[in-house]
mmCIF file of C-alpha atoms in Angstrom:
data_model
loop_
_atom_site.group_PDB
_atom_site.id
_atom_site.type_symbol
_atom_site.label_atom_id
_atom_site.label_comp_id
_atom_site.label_asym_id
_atom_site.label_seq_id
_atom_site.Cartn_x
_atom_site.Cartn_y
_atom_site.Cartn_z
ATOM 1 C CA UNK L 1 2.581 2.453 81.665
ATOM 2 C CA UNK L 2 5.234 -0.738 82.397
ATOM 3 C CA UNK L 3 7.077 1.864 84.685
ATOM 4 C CA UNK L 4 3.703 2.577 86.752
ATOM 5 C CA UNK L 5 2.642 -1.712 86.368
ATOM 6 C CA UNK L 6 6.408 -2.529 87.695
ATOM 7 C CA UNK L 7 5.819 -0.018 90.389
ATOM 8 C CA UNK L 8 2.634 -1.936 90.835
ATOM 9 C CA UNK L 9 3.951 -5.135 91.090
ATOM 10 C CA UNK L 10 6.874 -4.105 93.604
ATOM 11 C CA UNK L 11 4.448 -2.319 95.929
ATOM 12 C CA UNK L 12 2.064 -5.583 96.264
ATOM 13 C CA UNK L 13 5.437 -7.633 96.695
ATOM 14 C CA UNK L 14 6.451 -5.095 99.528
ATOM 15 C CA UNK L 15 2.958 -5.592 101.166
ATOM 16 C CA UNK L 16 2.803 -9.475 100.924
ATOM 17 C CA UNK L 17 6.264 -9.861 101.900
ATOM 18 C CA UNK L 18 5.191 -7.396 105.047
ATOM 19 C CA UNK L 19 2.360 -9.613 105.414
ATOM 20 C CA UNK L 20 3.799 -12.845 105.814
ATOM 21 C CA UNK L 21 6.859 -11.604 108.002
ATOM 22 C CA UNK L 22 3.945 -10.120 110.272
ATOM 23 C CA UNK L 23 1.646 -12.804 110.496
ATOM 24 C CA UNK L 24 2.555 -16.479 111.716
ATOM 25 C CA UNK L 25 0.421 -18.982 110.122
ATOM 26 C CA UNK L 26 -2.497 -18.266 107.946
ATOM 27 C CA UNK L 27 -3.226 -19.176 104.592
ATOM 28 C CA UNK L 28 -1.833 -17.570 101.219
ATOM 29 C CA UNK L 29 -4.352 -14.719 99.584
ATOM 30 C CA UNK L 30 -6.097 -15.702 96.731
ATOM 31 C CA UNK L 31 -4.105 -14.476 93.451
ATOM 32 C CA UNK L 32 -5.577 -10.727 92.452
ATOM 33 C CA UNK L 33 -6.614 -10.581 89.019
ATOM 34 C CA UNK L 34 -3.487 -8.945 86.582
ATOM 35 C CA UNK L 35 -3.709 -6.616 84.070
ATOM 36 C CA UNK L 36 -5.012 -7.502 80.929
ATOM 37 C CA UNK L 37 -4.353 -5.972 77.360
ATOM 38 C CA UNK L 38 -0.939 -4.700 75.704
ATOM 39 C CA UNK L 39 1.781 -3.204 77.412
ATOM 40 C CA UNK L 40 1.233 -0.025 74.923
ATOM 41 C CA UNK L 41 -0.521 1.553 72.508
ATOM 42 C CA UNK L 42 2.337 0.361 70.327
ATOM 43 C CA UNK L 43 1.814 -3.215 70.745
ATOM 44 C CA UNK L 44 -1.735 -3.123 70.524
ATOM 45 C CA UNK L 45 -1.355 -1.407 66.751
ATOM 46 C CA UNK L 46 1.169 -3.863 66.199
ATOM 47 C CA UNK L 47 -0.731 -6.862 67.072
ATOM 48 C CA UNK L 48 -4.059 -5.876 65.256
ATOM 49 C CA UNK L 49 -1.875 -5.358 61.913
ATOM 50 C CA UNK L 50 -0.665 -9.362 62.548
ATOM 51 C CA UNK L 51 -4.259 -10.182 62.760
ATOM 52 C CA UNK L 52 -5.258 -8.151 60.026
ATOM 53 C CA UNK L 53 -2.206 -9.449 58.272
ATOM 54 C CA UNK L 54 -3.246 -13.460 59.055
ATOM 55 C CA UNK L 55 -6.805 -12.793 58.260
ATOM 56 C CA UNK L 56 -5.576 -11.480 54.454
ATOM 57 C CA UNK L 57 -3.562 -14.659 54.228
ATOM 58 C CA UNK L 58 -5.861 -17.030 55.565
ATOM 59 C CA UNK L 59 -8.208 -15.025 53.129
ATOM 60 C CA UNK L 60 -6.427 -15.468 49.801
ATOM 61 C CA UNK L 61 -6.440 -19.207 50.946
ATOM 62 C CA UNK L 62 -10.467 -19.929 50.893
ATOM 63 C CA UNK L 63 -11.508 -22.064 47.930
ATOM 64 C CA UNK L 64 -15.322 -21.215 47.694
ATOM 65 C CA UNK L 65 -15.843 -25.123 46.582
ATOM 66 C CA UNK L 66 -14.156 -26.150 49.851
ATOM 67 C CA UNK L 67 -15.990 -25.110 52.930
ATOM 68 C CA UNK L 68 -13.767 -26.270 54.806
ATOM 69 C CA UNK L 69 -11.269 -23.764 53.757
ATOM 70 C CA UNK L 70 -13.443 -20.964 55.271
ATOM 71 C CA UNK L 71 -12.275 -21.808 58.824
ATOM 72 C CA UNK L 72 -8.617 -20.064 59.078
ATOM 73 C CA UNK L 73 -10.307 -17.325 57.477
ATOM 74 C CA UNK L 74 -13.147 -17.346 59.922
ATOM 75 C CA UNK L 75 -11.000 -18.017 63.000
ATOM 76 C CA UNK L 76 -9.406 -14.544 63.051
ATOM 77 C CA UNK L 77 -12.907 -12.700 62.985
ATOM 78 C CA UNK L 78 -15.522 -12.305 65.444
ATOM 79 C CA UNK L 79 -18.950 -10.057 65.507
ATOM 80 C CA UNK L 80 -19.917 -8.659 61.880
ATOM 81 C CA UNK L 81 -17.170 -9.700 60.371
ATOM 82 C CA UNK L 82 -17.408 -13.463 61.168
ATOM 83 C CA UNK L 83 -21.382 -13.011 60.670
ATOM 84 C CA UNK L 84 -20.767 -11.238 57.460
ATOM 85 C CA UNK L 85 -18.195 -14.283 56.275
ATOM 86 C CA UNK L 86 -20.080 -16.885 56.815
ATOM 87 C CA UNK L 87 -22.831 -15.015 54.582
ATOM 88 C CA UNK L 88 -20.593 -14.184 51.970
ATOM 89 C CA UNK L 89 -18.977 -17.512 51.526
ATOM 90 C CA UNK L 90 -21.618 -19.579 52.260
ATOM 91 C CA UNK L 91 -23.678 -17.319 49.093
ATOM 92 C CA UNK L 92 -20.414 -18.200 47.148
ATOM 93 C CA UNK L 93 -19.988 -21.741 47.455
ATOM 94 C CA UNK L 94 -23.597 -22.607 46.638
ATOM 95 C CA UNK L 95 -23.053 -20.121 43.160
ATOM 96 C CA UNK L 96 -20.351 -21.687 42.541
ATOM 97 C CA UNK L 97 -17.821 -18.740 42.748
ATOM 98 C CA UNK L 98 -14.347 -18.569 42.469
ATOM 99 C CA UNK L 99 -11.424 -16.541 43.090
ATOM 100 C CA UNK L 100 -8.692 -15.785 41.659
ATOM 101 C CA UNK L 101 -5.587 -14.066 42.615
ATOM 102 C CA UNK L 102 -4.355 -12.289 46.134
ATOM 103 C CA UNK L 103 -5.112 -9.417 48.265
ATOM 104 C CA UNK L 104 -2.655 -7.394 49.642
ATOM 105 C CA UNK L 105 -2.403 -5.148 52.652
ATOM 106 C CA UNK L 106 -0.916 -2.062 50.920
ATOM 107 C CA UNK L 107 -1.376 -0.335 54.529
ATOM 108 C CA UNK L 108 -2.213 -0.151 58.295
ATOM 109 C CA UNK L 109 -2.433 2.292 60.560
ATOM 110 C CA UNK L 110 -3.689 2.198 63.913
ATOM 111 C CA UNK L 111 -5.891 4.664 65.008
ATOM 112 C CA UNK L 112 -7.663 4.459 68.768
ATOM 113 C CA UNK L 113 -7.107 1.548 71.644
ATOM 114 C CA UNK L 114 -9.241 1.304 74.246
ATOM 115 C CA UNK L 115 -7.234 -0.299 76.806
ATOM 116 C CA UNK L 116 -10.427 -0.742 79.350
ATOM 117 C CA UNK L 117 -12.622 -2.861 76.220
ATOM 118 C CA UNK L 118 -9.391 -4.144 74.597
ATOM 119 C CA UNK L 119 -10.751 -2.936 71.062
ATOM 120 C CA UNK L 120 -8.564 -1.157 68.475
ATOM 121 C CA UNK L 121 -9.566 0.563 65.348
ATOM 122 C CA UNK L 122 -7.466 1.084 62.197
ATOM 123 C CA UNK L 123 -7.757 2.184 58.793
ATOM 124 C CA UNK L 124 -6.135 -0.054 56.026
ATOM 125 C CA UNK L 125 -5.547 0.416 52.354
ATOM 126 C CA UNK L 126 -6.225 -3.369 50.441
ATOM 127 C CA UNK L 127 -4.523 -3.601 46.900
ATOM 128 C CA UNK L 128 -7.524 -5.965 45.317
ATOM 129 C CA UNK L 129 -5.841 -4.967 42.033
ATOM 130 C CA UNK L 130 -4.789 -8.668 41.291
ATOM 131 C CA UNK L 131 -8.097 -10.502 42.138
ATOM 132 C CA UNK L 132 -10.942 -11.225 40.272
ATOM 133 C CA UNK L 133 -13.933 -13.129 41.196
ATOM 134 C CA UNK L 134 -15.472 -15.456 38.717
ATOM 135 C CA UNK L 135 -19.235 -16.645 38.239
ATOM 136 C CA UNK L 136 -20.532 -20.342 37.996
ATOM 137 C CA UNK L 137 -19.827 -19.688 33.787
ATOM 138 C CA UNK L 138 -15.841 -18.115 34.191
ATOM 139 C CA UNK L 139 -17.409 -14.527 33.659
ATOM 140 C CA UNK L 140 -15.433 -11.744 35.661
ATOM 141 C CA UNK L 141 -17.935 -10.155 38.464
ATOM 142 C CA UNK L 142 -15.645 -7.709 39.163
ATOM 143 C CA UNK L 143 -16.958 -4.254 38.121
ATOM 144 C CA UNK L 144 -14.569 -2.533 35.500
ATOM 145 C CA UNK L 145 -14.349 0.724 37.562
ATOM 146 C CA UNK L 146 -13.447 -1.178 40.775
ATOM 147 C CA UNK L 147 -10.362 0.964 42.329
ATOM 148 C CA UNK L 148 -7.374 -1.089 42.397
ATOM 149 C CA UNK L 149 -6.719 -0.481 46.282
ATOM 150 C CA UNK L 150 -10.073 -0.161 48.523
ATOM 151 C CA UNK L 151 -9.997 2.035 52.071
ATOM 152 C CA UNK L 152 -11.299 0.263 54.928
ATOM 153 C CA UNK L 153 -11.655 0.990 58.631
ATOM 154 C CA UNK L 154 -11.393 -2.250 60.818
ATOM 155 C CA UNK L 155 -12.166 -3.342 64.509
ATOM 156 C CA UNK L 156 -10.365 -5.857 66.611
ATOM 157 C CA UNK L 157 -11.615 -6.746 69.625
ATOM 158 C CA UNK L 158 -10.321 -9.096 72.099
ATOM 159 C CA UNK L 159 -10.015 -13.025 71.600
ATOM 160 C CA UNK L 160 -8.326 -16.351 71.707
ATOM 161 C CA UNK L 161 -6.258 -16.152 68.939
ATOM 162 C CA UNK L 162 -2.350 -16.594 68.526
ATOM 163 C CA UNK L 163 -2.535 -12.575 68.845
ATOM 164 C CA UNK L 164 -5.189 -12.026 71.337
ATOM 165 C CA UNK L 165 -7.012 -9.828 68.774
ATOM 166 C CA UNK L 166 -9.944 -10.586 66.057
ATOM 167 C CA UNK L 167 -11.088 -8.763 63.574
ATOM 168 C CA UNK L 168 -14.880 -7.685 64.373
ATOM 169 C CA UNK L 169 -15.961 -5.209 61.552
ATOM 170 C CA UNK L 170 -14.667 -3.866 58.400
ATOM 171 C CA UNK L 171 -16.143 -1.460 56.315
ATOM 172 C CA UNK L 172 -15.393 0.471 53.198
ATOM 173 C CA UNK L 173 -14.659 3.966 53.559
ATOM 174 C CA UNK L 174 -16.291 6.724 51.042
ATOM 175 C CA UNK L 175 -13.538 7.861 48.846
ATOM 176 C CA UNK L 176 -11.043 6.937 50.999
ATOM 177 C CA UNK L 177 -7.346 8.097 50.924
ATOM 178 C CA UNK L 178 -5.612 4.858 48.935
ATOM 179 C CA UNK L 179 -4.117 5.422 45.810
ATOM 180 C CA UNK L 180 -2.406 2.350 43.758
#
């Protein structure tokens, strides 16, 4: 794909240098649009695992008494995910919630880019196994059969974020493939 983009590029150098040598003079064209998205499937997998990876940390950071330590979390999502958030911490702060502890991506794998719609999927494996999540009274909510890493599959989609990528959907997968 760079090969066939630098090709690209040379050829439209080629014709606008042709262009101007040709004609005397007239105004410059108007800048054509460039390519947009990663340079590979590669890069895109690599850049939705940073988001993923931010999101997890920004994640482990929210105190459910401080709203205003919702935002990093909710700056690297977008669609469900940011809708679902919002819902979820908003619910939390107002029962007075807390969590303990820290997720950890135990996994990542990329698994489709669509270059054309800039959206990736992946599967990850989260190790919740030192987290708990505490009611208004200190009681554990955490059900005692909870596995100790949960199976997801994850969206990114485009967006203005230090990666170009947010996380738009998550969703646990039915007795999916992570083992501690």
């Amino acid at each position: 794909m760079a090969h066939r983009m630098r090709r690209t590029i040379l050829a439209g150098a080629a014709t606008a240098l042709a262009l101007a040598l040709t004609t005397a003079c007239t105004p410059d064209p108007a800048p054509s649009p460039t390519p947009t998205g990663f340079a590979s499937e590669e890069d895109a997998f690599a850049a939705a695992e940073a988001t993923y990876r931010a999101y997890v940390d920004a994640l482990n950071d929210v105190d459910f008494a401080q709203p205003m330590s919702f935002e990093p979390a909710l700056a690297w999502t977008t669609g469900d995910a940011n809708a679902a958030d919002r819902k979820d911490f908003s619910a939390s702060h107002a029962e007075g919630v807390t969590f303990e502890g820290s997720f950890k991506v135990a996994s990542f794998t990329g698994v489709s880019y669509d270059e054309q719609n800039t959206t990736i999927r992946a599967s990850t494996c989260l190790d919740v196994s030192g987290t708990d999540v505490l009611d208004s009274t200190g009681k554990s909510t955490v059900a005692p059969d909870r596995p100790p890493v949960i199976a997801l599959n994850l969206a990114f989609t485009g967006s203005e974020t230090p990666t170009a990528l947010a996380l738009s959907s998550a969703t646990a997968t039915d007795g999916g493939a992570c083992s501690p």
